[in-house]
Tab-separated table of C-alpha atoms (C1' of nucleotides) in Angstrom:
chain	number	residue	atom	x	y	z
V	1372	UNK	CA	147.392	311.881	76.829
V	1373	UNK	CA	144.323	313.430	77.655
V	1374	UNK	CA	141.496	310.954	78.418
V	1375	UNK	CA	138.687	313.410	77.771
V	1376	UNK	CA	140.025	314.526	74.747
V	1377	UNK	CA	140.482	311.363	72.915
V	1378	UNK	CA	136.962	310.052	73.862
V	1379	UNK	CA	135.727	313.364	72.746
V	1380	UNK	CA	133.684	313.639	76.367
V	1381	UNK	CA	133.199	317.154	78.058
V	1382	UNK	CA	131.608	315.147	80.909
V	1383	UNK	CA	133.591	314.892	84.213
V	1384	UNK	CA	134.044	310.909	84.508
V	1385	UNK	CA	134.498	309.619	87.942
V	1386	UNK	CA	137.544	308.327	89.231
V	1387	UNK	CA	137.540	304.518	89.044
V	1388	UNK	CA	135.883	304.219	85.386
V	1389	UNK	CA	138.286	306.675	84.232
V	1390	UNK	CA	141.126	304.677	85.397
V	1391	UNK	CA	140.016	301.995	83.412
V	1392	UNK	CA	139.429	303.920	80.151
V	1393	UNK	CA	142.982	305.473	80.848
V	1394	UNK	CA	144.522	301.810	80.996
V	1395	UNK	CA	142.915	300.854	77.796
V	1396	UNK	CA	144.011	303.818	75.796
V	1397	UNK	CA	147.664	303.596	77.215
V	1398	UNK	CA	147.479	299.918	76.330
V	1399	UNK	CA	146.242	300.715	73.058
V	1400	UNK	CA	148.895	303.234	72.377
V	1401	UNK	CA	151.895	301.128	73.521
V	1402	UNK	CA	150.277	298.196	71.283
V	1403	UNK	CA	150.248	300.473	68.646
V	1404	UNK	CA	153.878	301.717	68.560
V	1405	UNK	CA	155.284	298.089	69.483
V	1406	UNK	CA	153.274	296.707	66.048
V	1407	UNK	CA	154.953	299.786	64.421
V	1408	UNK	CA	158.356	298.615	65.459
V	1409	UNK	CA	158.071	294.953	64.999
V	1410	UNK	CA	155.838	295.486	61.405
V	1411	UNK	CA	159.317	295.241	59.358
V	1412	UNK	CA	159.935	291.351	60.911
V	1413	UNK	CA	156.826	290.533	60.325
V	1414	UNK	CA	155.915	288.712	63.941
V	1415	UNK	CA	153.534	289.830	66.214
V	1416	UNK	CA	153.660	290.885	69.745
V	1417	UNK	CA	153.200	287.117	71.038
V	1418	UNK	CA	155.582	286.031	68.785
V	1419	UNK	CA	158.222	288.230	69.511
V	1420	UNK	CA	157.343	287.365	73.300
V	1421	UNK	CA	158.087	283.639	72.404
V	1422	UNK	CA	161.244	284.125	70.719
V	1423	UNK	CA	162.797	286.402	73.505
V	1424	UNK	CA	161.639	283.073	76.135
V	1425	UNK	CA	163.458	280.762	74.076
V	1426	UNK	CA	166.530	282.836	73.575
V	1427	UNK	CA	166.231	282.854	77.273
V	1428	UNK	CA	166.443	279.004	77.441
V	1429	UNK	CA	170.099	279.515	76.171
V	1430	UNK	CA	170.058	276.664	73.871
V	1431	UNK	CA	167.720	274.590	76.181
V	1432	UNK	CA	164.608	273.378	74.544
V	1433	UNK	CA	161.566	274.525	75.567
V	1434	UNK	CA	157.908	272.729	75.184
V	1435	UNK	CA	154.527	274.378	74.439
V	1436	UNK	CA	153.803	274.237	78.118
V	1437	UNK	CA	156.435	275.826	79.566
V	1438	UNK	CA	156.089	278.361	76.640
V	1439	UNK	CA	152.309	278.867	77.529
V	1440	UNK	CA	153.630	279.396	81.230
V	1441	UNK	CA	156.072	281.992	80.585
V	1442	UNK	CA	154.059	284.250	77.967
V	1443	UNK	CA	152.739	287.244	78.897
V	1444	UNK	CA	149.485	286.863	77.650
V	1445	UNK	CA	148.371	283.384	78.041
V	1446	UNK	CA	146.627	281.782	75.131
V	1447	UNK	CA	145.135	278.463	73.975
V	1448	UNK	CA	147.174	278.416	70.694
V	1449	UNK	CA	150.657	278.038	71.018
V	1450	UNK	CA	150.836	275.188	68.691
V	1451	UNK	CA	149.530	277.693	65.450
V	1452	UNK	CA	151.873	280.255	66.915
V	1453	UNK	CA	154.822	278.088	66.929
V	1454	UNK	CA	153.694	276.917	63.234
V	1455	UNK	CA	154.147	280.678	62.270
V	1456	UNK	CA	157.728	280.680	63.988
V	1457	UNK	CA	158.721	277.662	62.140
V	1458	UNK	CA	157.233	278.453	58.846
V	1459	UNK	CA	159.671	281.902	58.937
V	1460	UNK	CA	162.532	279.537	60.064
V	1461	UNK	CA	163.046	281.066	63.267
V	1462	UNK	CA	162.669	277.887	65.354
V	1463	UNK	CA	162.625	274.205	65.134
V	1464	UNK	CA	160.341	271.811	66.349
V	1465	UNK	CA	160.950	268.285	67.351
V	1466	UNK	CA	159.199	265.376	68.996
V	1467	UNK	CA	160.806	264.932	72.484
V	1468	UNK	CA	162.304	261.572	72.529
V	1469	UNK	CA	161.792	260.837	76.390
V	1470	UNK	CA	158.354	261.568	76.150
V	1471	UNK	CA	156.791	261.625	72.942
V	1472	UNK	CA	153.795	263.713	73.913
V	1473	UNK	CA	155.877	266.748	74.294
V	1474	UNK	CA	157.679	268.876	71.646
V	1475	UNK	CA	160.926	270.686	71.746
V	1476	UNK	CA	161.052	273.835	70.236
V	1477	UNK	CA	164.829	275.616	69.908
V	1478	UNK	CA	165.141	278.968	68.409
V	1479	UNK	CA	167.243	278.786	65.277
V	1480	UNK	CA	170.479	281.145	64.266
V	1481	UNK	CA	168.652	282.937	61.662
V	1482	UNK	CA	165.676	283.709	64.492
V	1483	UNK	CA	168.161	284.872	66.966
V	1484	UNK	CA	169.630	287.230	64.439
V	1485	UNK	CA	166.189	288.137	63.479
V	1486	UNK	CA	165.499	289.279	67.335
V	1487	UNK	CA	168.763	291.095	67.446
V	1488	UNK	CA	167.395	293.199	65.010
V	1489	UNK	CA	163.861	293.511	66.594
V	1490	UNK	CA	165.928	294.421	69.961
V	1491	UNK	CA	167.109	297.633	68.446
V	1492	UNK	CA	163.663	298.334	66.463
V	1493	UNK	CA	162.193	297.904	70.111
V	1494	UNK	CA	164.800	300.008	71.994
V	1495	UNK	CA	163.658	303.000	69.582
V	1496	UNK	CA	159.918	301.945	70.554
V	1497	UNK	CA	160.882	302.558	74.328
V	1498	UNK	CA	162.092	305.935	73.350
V	1499	UNK	CA	158.987	306.885	71.938
V	1500	UNK	CA	156.757	305.318	74.793
V	1501	UNK	CA	158.502	306.558	77.535
V	1502	UNK	CA	159.616	309.951	76.339
V	1503	UNK	CA	157.931	312.114	79.069
V	1504	UNK	CA	159.320	309.111	82.188
V	1505	UNK	CA	162.133	309.911	84.346
V	1506	UNK	CA	163.109	306.516	86.172
V	1507	UNK	CA	161.236	307.499	89.365
V	1508	UNK	CA	158.048	307.948	87.571
V	1509	UNK	CA	158.599	304.166	86.335
V	1510	UNK	CA	159.340	303.248	89.717
V	1511	UNK	CA	156.301	304.538	90.994
V	1512	UNK	CA	154.405	303.336	88.322
V	1513	UNK	CA	155.365	299.802	88.558
V	1514	UNK	CA	154.699	300.108	92.546
V	1515	UNK	CA	151.324	301.014	91.849
V	1516	UNK	CA	150.301	298.572	89.122
V	1517	UNK	CA	151.053	295.848	91.590
V	1518	UNK	CA	148.465	296.841	93.579
V	1519	UNK	CA	146.035	295.296	91.019
E	1335	UNK	CA	150.573	291.365	91.667
E	1336	UNK	CA	153.896	289.728	91.009
E	1337	UNK	CA	155.046	289.832	87.540
E	1338	UNK	CA	158.041	287.321	88.050
E	1339	UNK	CA	155.854	284.948	89.690
E	1340	UNK	CA	153.134	285.260	86.800
E	1341	UNK	CA	155.666	284.886	83.770
E	1342	UNK	CA	157.358	282.296	85.850
E	1343	UNK	CA	160.669	283.946	85.504
E	1344	UNK	CA	163.447	284.405	88.326
E	1345	UNK	CA	165.630	286.861	86.050
E	1346	UNK	CA	165.704	290.391	86.580
E	1347	UNK	CA	164.093	292.369	83.971
E	1348	UNK	CA	164.927	295.940	82.980
E	1349	UNK	CA	162.745	298.693	84.173
E	1350	UNK	CA	161.074	299.864	80.741
E	1351	UNK	CA	160.354	296.229	79.297
E	1352	UNK	CA	159.188	295.145	82.743
E	1353	UNK	CA	156.902	298.149	82.924
E	1354	UNK	CA	155.212	296.980	79.119
E	1355	UNK	CA	155.031	293.552	80.366
E	1356	UNK	CA	153.172	294.800	84.052
E	1357	UNK	CA	150.948	296.759	81.756
E	1358	UNK	CA	149.952	293.922	79.708
E	1359	UNK	CA	149.306	291.606	82.492
E	1360	UNK	CA	146.998	294.210	84.800
E	1361	UNK	CA	145.640	294.810	81.373
E	1362	UNK	CA	144.478	290.999	81.096
E	1363	UNK	CA	143.321	290.628	84.475
E	1364	UNK	CA	140.833	293.763	84.530
E	1365	UNK	CA	139.494	292.744	81.230
E	1366	UNK	CA	138.800	289.159	82.756
E	1367	UNK	CA	137.480	290.634	85.725
E	1368	UNK	CA	135.014	293.069	83.445
E	1369	UNK	CA	134.220	290.321	80.555
E	1370	UNK	CA	133.164	288.342	83.669
E	1371	UNK	CA	130.813	291.067	85.050
E	1372	UNK	CA	128.984	291.448	81.680
E	1373	UNK	CA	128.544	287.732	80.636
E	1374	UNK	CA	125.136	287.229	81.948
E	1375	UNK	CA	123.932	290.416	79.731
E	1376	UNK	CA	126.144	288.515	76.881
E	1377	UNK	CA	127.513	291.726	75.666
E	1378	UNK	CA	131.156	292.534	75.058
E	1379	UNK	CA	133.108	295.110	76.434
E	1380	UNK	CA	133.000	297.495	73.204
E	1381	UNK	CA	129.283	297.123	72.850
E	1382	UNK	CA	128.767	297.791	76.676
E	1383	UNK	CA	130.736	301.143	76.037
E	1384	UNK	CA	128.610	302.052	72.968
E	1385	UNK	CA	125.502	301.490	75.567
E	1386	UNK	CA	127.018	303.775	77.586
E	1387	UNK	CA	127.790	306.512	74.996
E	1388	UNK	CA	124.174	306.092	73.634
E	1389	UNK	CA	122.620	306.759	77.363
E	1390	UNK	CA	125.133	310.027	77.269
E	1391	UNK	CA	123.490	311.253	74.248
E	1392	UNK	CA	120.216	311.895	76.404
E	1393	UNK	CA	118.143	310.642	73.715
E	1394	UNK	CA	119.789	312.652	70.969
E	1395	UNK	CA	120.545	310.043	68.130
E	1396	UNK	CA	124.296	309.112	67.448
E	1397	UNK	CA	125.465	308.048	64.106
E	1398	UNK	CA	128.552	305.869	63.565
E	1399	UNK	CA	130.925	308.311	63.357
E	1400	UNK	CA	130.563	309.624	66.513
E	1401	UNK	CA	130.545	306.539	68.042
E	1402	UNK	CA	133.611	305.640	66.616
E	1403	UNK	CA	135.161	308.650	67.947
E	1404	UNK	CA	133.961	308.543	71.135
E	1405	UNK	CA	134.764	304.757	71.662
E	1406	UNK	CA	137.500	303.825	73.967
E	1407	UNK	CA	139.378	301.293	71.171
E	1408	UNK	CA	138.445	302.795	67.913
E	1409	UNK	CA	137.693	299.901	65.937
E	1410	UNK	CA	136.859	299.650	62.276
E	1411	UNK	CA	133.756	297.599	61.968
E	1412	UNK	CA	131.083	299.871	64.085
E	1413	UNK	CA	128.627	298.771	61.439
E	1414	UNK	CA	128.628	294.901	62.690
E	1415	UNK	CA	128.860	295.815	66.526
E	1416	UNK	CA	125.836	298.140	66.373
E	1417	UNK	CA	123.822	294.967	64.438
E	1418	UNK	CA	124.699	293.062	67.537
E	1419	UNK	CA	122.946	295.065	69.849
E	1420	UNK	CA	120.090	295.669	67.181
E	1421	UNK	CA	119.673	292.077	67.221
E	1422	UNK	CA	119.247	291.967	70.950
E	1423	UNK	CA	116.825	295.026	71.101
E	1424	UNK	CA	119.135	297.449	73.030
E	1425	UNK	CA	119.237	300.130	70.001
E	1426	UNK	CA	117.141	301.163	66.865
E	1427	UNK	CA	118.636	301.938	63.844
E	1428	UNK	CA	117.087	304.237	61.175
E	1429	UNK	CA	118.471	306.571	58.322
E	1430	UNK	CA	118.957	310.176	59.071
E	1431	UNK	CA	116.120	312.231	57.472
E	1432	UNK	CA	118.236	315.313	56.415
E	1433	UNK	CA	121.551	313.315	55.569
E	1434	UNK	CA	120.668	309.871	53.997
E	1435	UNK	CA	124.451	308.634	54.501
E	1436	UNK	CA	124.262	309.048	57.872
E	1437	UNK	CA	122.544	306.643	60.345
E	1438	UNK	CA	120.622	307.641	63.573
E	1439	UNK	CA	121.478	305.135	66.555
E	1440	UNK	CA	119.098	305.439	70.017
E	1441	UNK	CA	118.962	303.120	72.980
E	1442	UNK	CA	115.632	301.912	73.494
E	1443	UNK	CA	114.266	301.392	77.032
E	1444	UNK	CA	115.033	297.896	77.215
E	1445	UNK	CA	118.726	298.757	76.593
E	1446	UNK	CA	118.491	301.364	79.175
E	1447	UNK	CA	117.238	298.738	81.604
E	1448	UNK	CA	120.150	296.320	80.836
E	1449	UNK	CA	122.522	299.169	81.009
E	1450	UNK	CA	121.450	299.879	84.323
E	1451	UNK	CA	121.844	296.290	85.319
E	1452	UNK	CA	125.138	296.267	84.091
E	1453	UNK	CA	126.065	299.252	85.919
E	1454	UNK	CA	125.447	297.071	89.340
E	1455	UNK	CA	127.440	294.035	87.857
E	1456	UNK	CA	130.367	296.709	86.668
E	1457	UNK	CA	130.279	298.544	90.353
E	1458	UNK	CA	131.101	295.028	91.805
E	1459	UNK	CA	133.934	294.312	89.604
E	1460	UNK	CA	135.074	297.823	90.452
E	1461	UNK	CA	135.286	296.513	93.655
E	1462	UNK	CA	137.522	293.420	93.044
E	1463	UNK	CA	139.760	295.215	90.877
E	1464	UNK	CA	140.362	298.430	93.359
E	1465	UNK	CA	140.311	296.500	96.361
E	1466	UNK	CA	144.070	297.251	96.960
E	1467	UNK	CA	143.597	301.052	95.768
E	1468	UNK	CA	143.467	304.095	98.107
E	1469	UNK	CA	142.026	307.304	96.321
E	1470	UNK	CA	145.649	308.684	96.515
E	1471	UNK	CA	146.911	305.588	94.693
E	1472	UNK	CA	144.268	306.147	91.947
E	1473	UNK	CA	145.068	310.070	91.226
E	1474	UNK	CA	148.580	309.339	91.537
E	1475	UNK	CA	148.018	306.091	88.788
E	1476	UNK	CA	145.943	308.684	86.648
E	1477	UNK	CA	148.866	311.518	86.702
E	1478	UNK	CA	151.467	308.817	85.889
E	1479	UNK	CA	149.301	307.191	82.892
E	1480	UNK	CA	149.263	310.736	81.661
E	1481	UNK	CA	152.640	310.741	80.710
E	1482	UNK	CA	152.468	308.009	77.764
J	949	DT	C1'	123.314	319.279	34.001
J	950	DA	C1'	127.596	316.567	34.314
J	951	DC	C1'	131.434	315.264	36.264
J	952	DA	C1'	134.484	314.660	40.124
J	953	DT	C1'	135.298	314.594	45.043
J	954	DA	C1'	134.426	313.970	49.761
J	955	DC	C1'	131.565	311.659	52.774
J	956	DA	C1'	129.185	307.921	56.180
J	957	DT	C1'	128.436	303.365	55.624
J	958	DT	C1'	128.691	298.481	54.532
J	959	DT	C1'	130.600	294.366	53.182
J	960	DG	C1'	133.913	290.854	51.821
J	961	DT	C1'	138.237	288.770	52.878
J	962	DA	C1'	142.088	287.562	55.764
J	963	DT	C1'	143.789	286.484	59.946
J	964	DA	C1'	143.479	286.267	64.935
J	965	DT	C1'	141.775	284.715	69.115
J	966	DA	C1'	138.678	281.454	72.152
J	967	DC	C1'	136.868	277.306	73.752
J	968	DA	C1'	135.914	272.473	73.447
J	969	DA	C1'	136.699	268.278	71.746
J	970	DA	C1'	139.757	264.925	69.782
J	971	DT	C1'	144.102	262.294	69.253
J	972	DA	C1'	148.274	260.252	71.112
J	973	DT	C1'	151.424	259.079	74.389
J	974	DT	C1'	152.440	257.697	79.313
J	975	DG	C1'	151.613	256.317	84.048
J	976	DT	C1'	148.664	253.695	87.173
J	977	DT	C1'	145.654	250.456	89.076
J	978	DT	C1'	143.492	245.499	89.222
Q	1453	DA	C1'	148.157	242.739	80.503
Q	1454	DA	C1'	143.672	245.465	80.153
Q	1455	DA	C1'	141.632	249.318	81.827
Q	1456	DC	C1'	141.378	253.776	82.949
Q	1457	DA	C1'	142.876	257.943	83.823
Q	1458	DA	C1'	146.169	261.740	83.278
Q	1459	DT	C1'	148.974	264.683	80.537
Q	1460	DA	C1'	150.525	267.133	75.974
Q	1461	DT	C1'	149.421	268.614	71.955
Q	1462	DT	C1'	146.597	269.483	67.918
Q	1463	DT	C1'	142.788	270.318	65.072
Q	1464	DG	C1'	137.750	271.917	64.382
Q	1465	DT	C1'	134.440	275.536	64.738
Q	1466	DA	C1'	132.705	279.481	66.336
Q	1467	DT	C1'	133.574	284.547	66.778
Q	1468	DA	C1'	136.484	288.872	66.810
Q	1469	DT	C1'	138.924	292.330	64.675
Q	1470	DA	C1'	141.467	294.604	61.061
Q	1471	DC	C1'	141.818	296.788	56.407
Q	1472	DA	C1'	140.781	297.918	52.113
Q	1473	DA	C1'	137.265	297.823	48.438
Q	1474	DA	C1'	132.548	298.902	47.490
Q	1475	DT	C1'	128.211	301.067	47.703
Q	1476	DG	C1'	125.234	305.419	48.113
Q	1477	DT	C1'	124.806	309.946	49.294
Q	1478	DA	C1'	125.619	314.817	48.716
Q	1479	DT	C1'	128.534	318.662	47.461
Q	1480	DG	C1'	131.370	322.013	44.390
Q	1481	DT	C1'	132.650	323.427	39.613
Q	1482	DA	C1'	133.064	324.125	34.918
DNA sequence: TACATACATTTGTATATACAAATATTGTTT
DNA sequence: AAACAATATTTGTATATACAAATGTATGTA
């Protein structure tokens, strides 16, 4: 990736703002590839993320605030995100019997099946995204990202 | 930044997906700080970016497609973004006399003045964002980001 | 000149997201 | 028990963004 080429400038950009631009460009690129990989399943990255969280629960239901805590991008509107998954038949939602303020969300068999297919598609996306990376590069990158 | 703590998981996440989550978390954090820095001026990051591009033109007008080329996040709707800057008095827009399909956009004195203030605010944001970074860390990070 | 094509921007519309206020339920205090 | 505060979710609304179609202008060709 060549920053200056993408934003079509010949000027030298100072290191600090350049890094922010660089991060943004990489973020956009990753998002594009990931959305492409999820497109056949008609779910957003956020929805995919929620499905993975639910699978991680191993049958144990999750409520909305738990989902929100565990989401990578915390958003205000988990209700409507779950609505979408519900309308696709990927999750079930019931009122929690012991505390009726809460809802209990579980992933369905159909959701699990779809998720397994998404995993395969995401594997391919990873291959594209990381084609120039060695394992040590990724470790070094994670080390540096921790400094933020 | 501790990935596992933020998304409240105790499980070990494989390196590749972990890096993507890491990137997303850092991106969100940077955005939050940047938007905070720009809040007093009531401009979005995209709008700020366009103002900087216009300043870089050194008086030479830019048309919409040029702006779009140079923007960090290319978007479909540069027209409406420029509308916003126009209503704030930060830019002027005129029809290009030699080719009436094009528009010519220039930054106003008021826009330049506001931009100088934003620069100061962004300087502070940089200090927050990069407080744990040495120069060599940033160089190494840029080197690794190029692999995407 | 008339026609088709290409170019630059604008507009319409659907969807996404952010933020605040509203609703419903539970827990606490007097 | 009544009143109040705390919790969990839902809803309303404003704003943002993506994508496609529409508009207006310029260029090339028969």
